[in-house]
């Protein structure tokens, strides 16, 4: 196959070039044939998590990417990224100098997909509902700076914040702030199952087997009003058990687009193959990160010296080279290198990997070696290379002689609730930001009600540095506070950043808009896809 690699420049906040797969116009698919998109994301309803697609519950990239197609938000990240712009709103903005009062005016004539009008009262209901339910995923914490929501008439919504929050417009672009119809969603209870309703660009019909969504058909919403140009009439999102099955489907022409998560081997093959085929690979900058998290109350890693010694031993460059090659790069902060406020805090503190320095840290703390613990990872959530990644980490730590590490992989539906119950001492996680700002790589893990439910608390971060950073509308001005937070993380090591990855989409060459179907935050934008003419 002739798989041409289109590379988009890593410029966050600037309009990327209008690259699309080979051939075709941007008029979109009008034939009624669905554009079929493959993914290895899994969507499962369980006893512990019966409402995977409720905006008040969902806090993961897969469910969010389905919600964004159907549930509209007041604000949205624009096509070229950068600052959010009004979407369900006609206009929004701070109305005071202290960034504590934020007002929005809804678009006139806005309707839900069933034809019901969308009112300011519905916005208030939706925001208050998420804050009231307080789902154990911690997604409600994105709205933690909201004090009260006021309405004036049918179109005016005013958010009174309990503290300055310059990142609030970004938070109104996330699915937890999605506008839902009170007829479809109970005020005090999550909506179980896989139904979604809203005023977004599509409606969704789900095919569910054994409590798992295997196929979702998105049909253009005739009542949609917003900023998005919808370039197709129908898109089908089809789930696959693994990357190999997804790759076979695009080779056979059963799907048109392949998104996350492809294997490193697939990406290399797609990049290097040549011939007369019909599939293109698009490479894009990404804000995905991977990291280790620690239950800082667990006996094996409660001593800070143990966590610091782990940070001193792990060789990120070796890890990336052996597992991901050029598809990722070493990361020395929870904040990616392309985000304003990034600082290489871990490299500044630990420098190059050193067993002797790690041994000294443990000796000074009186820690008996080897330190024994298990590193846990999920087998089916972050791509097929995760197991190899943890095998490399295990080898690095054990070869030092300072650690006796075992590894254990578990499916996500078991891994995630077990992690949140603090039953893992050390575990691997990935993160796609809620929005492209340093706050989204810090607050979800270090603020109150953190999504990991870890016991680590830094009062300086929570009470001083994080609030200071949110007062600054100019994010460059916030860099001092953000650097202070990253330095504390490097000193205490409740989290250990590993790498930052690129993003890839494969598409048959009669598909247009592939270069925009996901943005740097891995947000799925199905409306960008169209069907053109094959080369």
Coordinates of C-alpha atoms in Angstrom, one line a residue:
X1 CA 0.0 0.0 0.0
X2 CA 1.1 3.5 -0.7
X3 CA 0.8 5.1 2.8
X4 CA 1.8 8.7 2.6
X5 CA 2.7 10.3 5.9
X6 CA 1.4 13.8 6.3
X7 CA 3.1 15.6 9.2
X8 CA 1.4 18.6 11.0
X9 CA 3.7 21.0 12.8
X10 CA 3.7 21.2 16.6
X11 CA 2.3 24.6 17.0
X12 CA -0.2 24.6 19.9
X13 CA -2.7 27.5 19.6
X14 CA -1.9 28.3 16.0
X15 CA -3.9 27.3 13.0
X16 CA -2.4 24.2 11.5
X17 CA -2.1 23.8 7.7
X18 CA -5.3 22.7 5.9
X19 CA -4.0 19.2 5.1
X20 CA -6.3 16.5 4.2
X21 CA -6.0 13.0 2.8
X22 CA -5.3 12.8 -0.9
X23 CA -8.0 14.0 -3.4
X24 CA -11.6 15.1 -3.0
X25 CA -13.4 18.3 -2.2
X26 CA -14.6 19.5 1.2
X27 CA -18.3 19.3 0.3
X28 CA -18.7 16.3 2.6
X29 CA -20.6 13.0 2.2
X30 CA -24.1 13.5 0.9
X31 CA -24.7 10.0 -0.3
X32 CA -26.0 8.8 3.0
X33 CA -23.2 6.2 3.4
X34 CA -21.6 6.4 6.8
X35 CA -18.0 7.2 7.1
X36 CA -16.7 4.4 9.4
X37 CA -14.1 5.2 12.1
X38 CA -12.3 2.5 14.0
X39 CA -11.1 2.7 17.6
X40 CA -9.7 0.4 20.2
X41 CA -11.4 2.4 23.0
X42 CA -13.8 0.2 25.0
X43 CA -17.1 1.4 26.4
X44 CA -18.5 -0.8 29.1
X45 CA -21.3 -0.5 31.6
X46 CA -20.5 -2.3 34.9
X47 CA -22.0 -2.5 38.3
X48 CA -19.4 -0.1 39.6
X49 CA -19.8 2.2 36.5
X50 CA -23.3 1.8 35.1
X51 CA -23.4 5.3 33.4
X52 CA -20.3 5.5 31.2
X53 CA -21.7 8.2 28.9
X54 CA -23.4 10.5 31.4
X55 CA -21.7 14.0 31.3
X56 CA -21.8 14.1 35.1
X57 CA -19.8 10.9 35.3
X58 CA -17.6 10.4 32.2
X59 CA -14.0 11.4 32.7
X60 CA -11.9 9.6 30.1
X61 CA -10.9 10.3 26.6
X62 CA -13.1 7.6 25.0
X63 CA -16.5 8.5 26.5
X64 CA -15.7 12.2 26.2
X65 CA -15.1 11.7 22.5
X66 CA -18.6 10.3 22.1
X67 CA -20.2 12.9 24.2
X68 CA -18.6 15.8 22.3
X69 CA -20.5 14.7 19.1
X70 CA -23.9 14.9 20.8
X71 CA -23.8 17.1 23.9
X72 CA -23.2 20.7 23.2
X73 CA -21.1 23.0 25.4
X74 CA -21.2 26.8 25.8
X75 CA -17.6 27.1 24.6
X76 CA -15.5 25.0 22.3
X77 CA -11.8 24.8 21.3
X78 CA -11.7 26.2 17.7
X79 CA -10.3 24.2 14.7
X80 CA -6.9 25.9 14.9
X81 CA -6.9 25.4 18.7
X82 CA -6.0 28.2 21.0
X83 CA -8.5 30.0 23.3
X84 CA -12.0 28.6 23.4
X85 CA -14.8 30.4 21.4
X86 CA -18.6 30.4 21.9
X87 CA -20.5 27.4 20.7
X88 CA -24.0 27.0 22.2
X89 CA -23.4 30.5 23.4
X90 CA -23.6 33.6 21.2
X91 CA -21.1 35.3 23.5
X92 CA -19.3 34.7 26.8
X93 CA -16.8 36.7 28.9
X94 CA -15.7 37.8 32.3
X95 CA -17.6 40.9 33.4
X96 CA -15.3 41.9 36.2
X97 CA -11.6 42.7 36.6
X98 CA -11.0 39.8 39.0
X99 CA -12.0 36.9 36.8
X100 CA -14.8 35.9 39.2
X101 CA -18.0 36.6 37.3
X102 CA -18.5 35.0 33.9
X103 CA -21.6 35.6 31.8
X104 CA -22.9 33.9 28.6
X105 CA -25.7 34.6 26.2
X106 CA -27.2 31.6 24.5
X107 CA -27.7 31.5 20.7
X108 CA -31.2 32.6 19.8
X109 CA -33.5 29.7 18.8
X110 CA -31.1 27.0 20.2
X111 CA -32.8 23.6 20.3
X112 CA -32.2 20.1 21.5
X113 CA -32.2 17.4 18.9
X114 CA -35.8 16.5 19.8
X115 CA -36.9 20.1 19.0
X116 CA -37.2 21.3 22.6
X117 CA -35.8 24.8 23.2
X118 CA -32.5 25.1 25.0
X119 CA -32.8 27.7 27.8
X120 CA -30.6 29.3 30.4
X121 CA -32.4 27.2 33.0
X122 CA -31.2 24.0 31.2
X123 CA -27.6 25.2 31.4
X124 CA -28.0 25.9 35.1
X125 CA -29.6 22.5 35.6
X126 CA -26.7 20.7 33.8
X127 CA -24.0 22.5 35.7
X128 CA -25.7 22.1 39.1
X129 CA -26.5 18.5 38.4
X130 CA -22.8 17.5 37.9
X131 CA -21.8 19.5 41.0
X132 CA -24.6 17.8 43.0
X133 CA -24.0 14.2 41.9
X134 CA -20.3 14.4 42.6
X135 CA -19.5 11.2 40.7
X136 CA -16.6 9.2 42.0
X137 CA -14.6 9.8 38.8
X138 CA -13.9 13.3 40.1
X139 CA -15.0 15.0 36.9
X140 CA -17.1 17.5 39.0
X141 CA -13.9 19.0 40.2
X142 CA -13.5 20.8 36.9
X143 CA -16.4 22.9 38.2
X144 CA -15.0 23.4 41.6
X145 CA -14.5 27.2 41.2
X146 CA -18.3 27.6 40.6
X147 CA -20.1 29.1 43.5
X148 CA -23.5 29.7 42.1
X149 CA -25.2 29.8 38.7
X150 CA -27.7 32.5 38.0
X151 CA -30.1 32.9 35.1
X152 CA -31.7 36.1 33.7
X153 CA -34.5 35.3 31.3
X154 CA -34.2 32.4 28.8
X155 CA -30.8 33.2 27.3
X156 CA -28.6 34.8 30.0
X157 CA -26.4 32.6 32.3
X158 CA -24.1 34.1 34.9
X159 CA -21.5 32.0 36.7
X160 CA -20.4 33.4 40.1
X161 CA -17.0 31.9 41.0
X162 CA -15.6 31.4 44.4
X163 CA -12.1 32.4 43.3
X164 CA -10.5 33.9 40.3
X165 CA -10.2 31.3 37.5
X166 CA -8.8 32.4 34.1
X167 CA -9.1 28.8 32.9
X168 CA -12.9 28.8 33.4
X169 CA -13.7 29.3 29.7
X170 CA -11.8 26.2 28.9
X171 CA -13.7 24.2 31.5
X172 CA -17.0 25.3 29.9
X173 CA -15.8 23.5 26.7
X174 CA -15.5 20.1 28.5
X175 CA -18.3 17.5 28.4
X176 CA -19.0 17.8 32.2
X177 CA -20.3 21.3 31.3
X178 CA -22.4 19.8 28.4
X179 CA -26.0 21.0 28.2
X180 CA -28.6 18.3 28.8
X181 CA -32.4 18.2 28.7
X182 CA -34.0 17.8 32.2
X183 CA -36.6 15.6 30.5
X184 CA -33.8 13.0 29.8
X185 CA -31.6 13.4 32.9
X186 CA -32.5 13.1 36.5
X187 CA -31.2 15.9 38.7
X188 CA -29.9 13.7 41.4
X189 CA -29.1 10.4 39.6
X190 CA -26.8 9.3 36.8
X191 CA -28.3 8.1 33.6
X192 CA -27.4 4.4 33.3
X193 CA -26.5 2.8 29.9
X194 CA -25.4 4.2 26.6
X195 CA -28.1 6.7 25.7
X196 CA -27.0 10.3 25.0
X197 CA -29.1 13.3 24.1
X198 CA -28.2 17.0 23.6
X199 CA -28.0 19.8 21.1
X200 CA -24.7 18.9 19.5
X201 CA -24.0 18.3 15.8
X202 CA -25.1 14.7 15.9
X203 CA -27.6 12.3 17.4
X204 CA -26.3 8.8 18.4
X205 CA -27.7 5.3 18.1
X206 CA -25.7 2.7 20.1
X207 CA -25.4 -1.0 19.3
X208 CA -24.7 -2.7 22.7
X209 CA -23.8 -6.3 23.4
X210 CA -23.1 -7.8 26.8
X211 CA -23.2 -4.3 28.4
X212 CA -20.5 -3.1 26.0
X213 CA -21.0 -0.5 23.2
X214 CA -19.6 -2.1 20.0
X215 CA -20.9 0.4 17.4
X216 CA -22.2 3.9 17.5
X217 CA -23.9 5.6 14.6
X218 CA -23.9 9.4 14.6
X219 CA -26.4 11.1 12.4
X220 CA -26.4 14.8 11.6
X221 CA -28.7 16.7 13.9
X222 CA -31.1 18.9 11.8
X223 CA -31.6 21.3 14.7
X224 CA -28.0 21.9 15.4
X225 CA -26.8 25.5 15.7
X226 CA -23.2 26.3 16.5
X227 CA -19.9 27.2 15.1
X228 CA -19.1 23.8 13.5
X229 CA -19.4 23.0 9.8
X230 CA -20.6 19.4 9.6
X231 CA -19.1 17.8 6.5
X232 CA -21.0 14.6 6.5
X233 CA -24.5 13.2 7.1
X234 CA -23.5 10.1 9.1
X235 CA -20.4 8.6 10.9
X236 CA -20.2 5.2 12.4
X237 CA -17.7 4.6 15.3
X238 CA -16.8 0.9 15.5
X239 CA -14.8 -0.6 18.3
X240 CA -12.2 -3.3 17.9
X241 CA -10.6 -5.6 20.5
X242 CA -7.1 -4.6 19.4
X243 CA -5.0 -2.6 17.0
X244 CA -4.3 -5.6 14.7
X245 CA -8.0 -6.2 14.2
X246 CA -8.5 -2.5 13.4
X247 CA -5.6 -2.5 11.0
X248 CA -7.0 -5.5 9.1
X249 CA -10.4 -3.7 8.8
X250 CA -8.9 -0.7 7.1
X251 CA -6.8 -2.8 4.8
X252 CA -10.0 -4.7 3.7
X253 CA -11.9 -1.4 3.3
X254 CA -14.3 -2.3 6.1
X255 CA -13.5 1.0 7.8
X256 CA -12.4 4.4 6.4
X257 CA -10.5 5.9 9.3
X258 CA -8.3 4.4 12.0
X259 CA -7.7 6.4 15.2
X260 CA -6.4 5.5 18.6
X261 CA -4.7 3.4 19.5
X262 CA -2.5 2.0 16.8
X263 CA 0.6 0.0 17.8
X264 CA 4.1 1.4 17.3
X265 CA 4.7 -1.4 14.8
X266 CA 1.6 -0.4 12.8
X267 CA 2.7 3.2 12.7
X268 CA 6.2 2.4 11.5
X269 CA 4.7 0.1 8.8
X270 CA 2.3 2.8 7.7
X271 CA 5.0 5.3 7.5
X272 CA 7.5 3.2 5.6
X273 CA 5.3 1.3 3.1
X274 CA 5.2 2.2 -0.5
X275 CA 3.2 1.0 -3.5
X276 CA -0.2 1.7 -5.1
X277 CA -2.4 1.6 -2.0
X278 CA -5.2 3.7 -0.8
X279 CA -4.3 4.6 2.9
X280 CA -2.6 7.7 4.2
X281 CA -1.1 8.2 7.6
X282 CA -1.3 11.6 9.3
X283 CA 1.1 12.5 12.1
X284 CA 0.1 15.3 14.4
X285 CA 1.5 16.9 17.6
X286 CA 0.0 15.5 20.7
X287 CA -0.5 16.3 24.4
X288 CA -0.9 12.7 25.5
X289 CA 1.4 11.9 28.5
X290 CA 2.2 8.7 30.4
X291 CA 3.2 8.6 34.0
X292 CA 3.6 6.5 37.2
X293 CA 1.4 7.3 40.2
X294 CA 2.1 6.4 43.8
X295 CA -0.2 5.6 46.7
X296 CA 1.9 7.7 49.1
X297 CA 0.3 5.9 52.1
X298 CA 1.3 2.5 50.9
X299 CA 4.1 1.0 53.0
X300 CA 6.3 0.1 50.1
X301 CA 6.5 3.6 48.7
X302 CA 5.4 5.8 51.7
X303 CA 9.0 6.9 52.3
X304 CA 9.7 9.7 49.9
X305 CA 13.3 8.5 49.5
X306 CA 11.9 5.3 47.7
X307 CA 10.0 7.4 45.2
X308 CA 12.9 9.7 44.6
X309 CA 15.2 6.7 44.1
X310 CA 12.8 5.4 41.5
X311 CA 12.9 8.8 39.8
X312 CA 16.7 8.6 39.9
X313 CA 16.9 5.2 38.3
X314 CA 14.3 5.3 35.5
X315 CA 15.8 6.0 32.1
X316 CA 13.2 7.7 30.0
X317 CA 15.2 8.0 26.8
X318 CA 16.0 4.2 26.9
X319 CA 12.3 3.5 27.6
X320 CA 11.1 5.6 24.6
X321 CA 13.8 4.2 22.3
X322 CA 12.9 0.6 23.1
X323 CA 9.2 0.9 22.9
X324 CA 8.0 3.9 20.9
X325 CA 11.0 5.2 18.9
X326 CA 10.3 8.5 17.2
X327 CA 6.6 8.4 18.2
X328 CA 7.3 9.7 21.7
X329 CA 9.8 11.7 23.6
X330 CA 11.0 11.7 27.2
X331 CA 9.0 13.9 29.5
X332 CA 10.4 15.5 32.7
X333 CA 7.3 17.2 34.0
X334 CA 3.6 16.5 34.2
X335 CA 3.2 19.5 31.9
X336 CA 4.1 18.7 28.3
X337 CA 7.0 20.5 26.6
X338 CA 4.7 22.3 24.1
X339 CA 2.4 23.9 26.8
X340 CA 3.1 27.4 28.3
X341 CA 4.4 27.0 31.8
X342 CA 6.3 23.7 31.2
X343 CA 9.5 23.2 33.2
X344 CA 12.0 20.3 33.1
X345 CA 11.7 19.9 36.8
X346 CA 12.6 16.2 37.1
X347 CA 15.7 16.6 34.9
X348 CA 16.7 19.7 36.9
X349 CA 16.5 17.8 40.1
X350 CA 17.8 14.3 39.1
X351 CA 19.8 14.8 36.0
X352 CA 20.8 11.7 34.1
X353 CA 19.8 8.3 35.5
X354 CA 22.2 7.1 38.3
X355 CA 22.1 4.0 40.4
X356 CA 24.8 5.3 42.7
X357 CA 22.7 8.5 43.5
X358 CA 19.6 6.4 44.0
X359 CA 21.5 4.1 46.4
X360 CA 22.7 7.1 48.3
X361 CA 19.1 8.4 48.7
X362 CA 18.0 5.1 50.1
X363 CA 21.0 4.7 52.4
X364 CA 20.6 8.1 53.9
X365 CA 16.9 7.3 54.6
X366 CA 17.8 4.0 56.2
X367 CA 15.8 2.0 53.6
X368 CA 16.6 -1.7 53.3
X369 CA 17.1 -2.9 49.8
X370 CA 15.9 -4.3 47.5
X371 CA 12.6 -2.5 47.9
X372 CA 9.8 -4.8 46.8
X373 CA 6.6 -3.7 45.1
X374 CA 4.3 -4.4 42.2
X375 CA 3.7 -2.0 39.3
X376 CA 0.2 -2.3 37.9
X377 CA -0.8 -1.4 34.3
X378 CA -4.0 -1.7 32.3
X379 CA -3.9 -4.2 29.4
X380 CA -6.5 -2.7 27.1
X381 CA -6.7 1.1 27.5
X382 CA -3.6 2.9 26.4
X383 CA -2.5 0.8 23.4
X384 CA -0.8 -2.6 22.8
X385 CA 2.7 -1.4 23.7
X386 CA 1.8 -0.8 27.4
X387 CA 3.0 -4.3 28.5
X388 CA 6.4 -3.9 26.8
X389 CA 6.7 -0.4 28.4
X390 CA 6.3 -1.9 31.9
X391 CA 8.6 -4.8 31.1
X392 CA 11.3 -2.2 30.3
X393 CA 10.6 -0.2 33.5
X394 CA 10.7 -3.4 35.5
X395 CA 14.1 -4.3 33.9
X396 CA 15.5 -0.9 34.6
X397 CA 14.5 -0.9 38.3
X398 CA 15.5 -4.5 39.0
X399 CA 18.9 -4.3 37.2
X400 CA 19.8 -1.6 39.7
X401 CA 19.8 -4.1 42.5
X402 CA 17.9 -1.6 44.6
X403 CA 14.4 -2.9 43.8
X404 CA 12.5 -6.1 43.4
X405 CA 9.7 -5.2 41.1
X406 CA 7.0 -7.4 39.7
X407 CA 4.4 -6.2 37.1
X408 CA 0.7 -7.0 36.7
X409 CA -1.7 -6.1 33.9
X410 CA -5.4 -5.9 34.4
X411 CA -8.3 -4.9 32.0
X412 CA -9.4 -1.3 32.4
X413 CA -12.9 -2.1 33.8
X414 CA -11.1 -3.8 36.8
X415 CA -8.0 -1.6 36.9
X416 CA -9.7 1.8 37.1
X417 CA -12.0 1.1 40.1
X418 CA -9.3 -0.8 41.9
X419 CA -6.9 2.1 41.4
X420 CA -9.5 4.5 42.8
X421 CA -9.9 2.3 45.9
X422 CA -6.1 2.8 46.6
X423 CA -5.4 -0.9 46.2
X424 CA -2.3 -0.4 44.0
X425 CA 0.9 0.9 45.5
X426 CA 2.4 2.0 42.1
X427 CA 0.4 2.1 38.9
X428 CA 0.8 3.4 35.3
X429 CA -1.6 6.0 33.8
X430 CA -2.0 8.0 30.7
X431 CA -3.6 11.4 30.4
X432 CA -5.2 13.4 27.6
X433 CA -5.8 17.0 28.8
X434 CA -9.3 18.3 29.5
X435 CA -8.1 21.4 27.7
X436 CA -4.7 22.6 26.4
X437 CA -3.4 24.5 29.4
X438 CA -0.9 23.6 32.1
X439 CA -3.8 23.6 34.7
X440 CA -5.2 20.5 33.1
X441 CA -2.0 18.6 33.8
X442 CA -1.8 19.7 37.4
X443 CA -5.2 20.2 39.0
X444 CA -6.8 16.9 38.2
X445 CA -4.0 15.1 40.1
X446 CA -3.0 17.5 42.8
X447 CA -6.1 19.6 43.7
X448 CA -8.8 18.4 46.1
X449 CA -11.1 15.6 44.8
X450 CA -8.3 14.5 42.4
X451 CA -9.3 12.0 39.8
X452 CA -6.7 9.4 41.0
X453 CA -8.0 9.6 44.6
X454 CA -4.5 9.5 45.8
X455 CA -3.7 10.6 49.4
X456 CA -0.9 13.0 48.5
X457 CA -1.6 16.6 49.6
X458 CA 0.6 19.7 49.1
X459 CA -1.0 22.6 50.9
X460 CA 1.3 25.0 49.1
X461 CA 0.0 23.7 45.7
X462 CA -3.6 23.7 46.7
X463 CA -3.9 26.9 48.7
X464 CA -1.3 29.1 47.1
X465 CA 0.3 28.2 43.8
X466 CA -2.7 26.7 42.0
X467 CA -5.0 29.7 42.9
X468 CA -2.2 32.1 42.0
X469 CA -1.8 30.5 38.5
X470 CA -5.6 30.8 37.9
X471 CA -5.6 34.5 38.6
X472 CA -3.4 35.1 35.5
X473 CA -5.3 35.4 32.2
X474 CA -1.9 35.7 30.6
X475 CA -0.5 32.2 31.0
X476 CA 3.0 33.4 30.5
X477 CA 2.6 35.4 33.7
X478 CA 1.4 32.3 35.5
X479 CA 4.6 30.5 34.6
X480 CA 6.3 31.3 38.0
X481 CA 3.5 29.6 40.0
X482 CA 3.3 26.7 37.5
X483 CA 7.0 26.1 37.8
X484 CA 6.8 26.1 41.6
X485 CA 4.1 23.4 41.4
X486 CA 6.3 21.2 39.0
X487 CA 9.3 21.6 41.3
X488 CA 7.3 20.4 44.3
X489 CA 6.1 17.4 42.3
X490 CA 9.8 16.6 41.4
X491 CA 10.8 16.9 45.1
X492 CA 8.0 14.8 46.6
X493 CA 7.4 12.4 43.6
X494 CA 3.7 11.6 44.1
X495 CA 3.7 11.3 40.3
X496 CA 6.5 10.4 37.9
X497 CA 6.2 11.6 34.3
X498 CA 7.6 9.3 31.6
X499 CA 6.9 10.4 28.1
X500 CA 4.9 12.6 25.8
X501 CA 3.5 11.1 22.6
X502 CA 2.6 12.2 19.0
X503 CA -0.8 11.3 17.5
X504 CA -1.6 9.4 14.3
X505 CA -4.6 8.9 12.1
X506 CA -4.8 6.5 9.2
X507 CA -7.5 7.2 6.5
X508 CA -8.4 5.8 3.1
X509 CA -7.5 8.4 0.5
X510 CA -11.0 9.3 -0.5
X511 CA -11.6 10.7 3.0
X512 CA -11.1 14.4 3.6
X513 CA -10.5 16.1 6.9
X514 CA -8.4 13.4 8.4
X515 CA -5.8 15.9 9.5
X516 CA -8.4 17.5 11.8
X517 CA -10.4 14.5 13.0
X518 CA -8.5 14.7 16.3
X519 CA -6.8 17.7 17.8
X520 CA -3.7 17.9 20.0
X521 CA -5.8 17.0 23.1
X522 CA -7.0 13.9 21.3
X523 CA -10.5 15.3 20.9
X524 CA -12.4 13.5 18.3
X525 CA -14.0 15.8 15.7
X526 CA -16.1 13.6 13.5
X527 CA -17.7 16.6 11.8
X528 CA -14.4 17.3 10.0
X529 CA -14.6 14.1 7.9
X530 CA -16.0 14.1 4.4
X531 CA -15.9 11.8 1.4
X532 CA -14.1 13.0 -1.7
X533 CA -12.5 11.2 -4.7
X534 CA -9.9 8.5 -4.4
X535 CA -6.5 9.3 -5.9

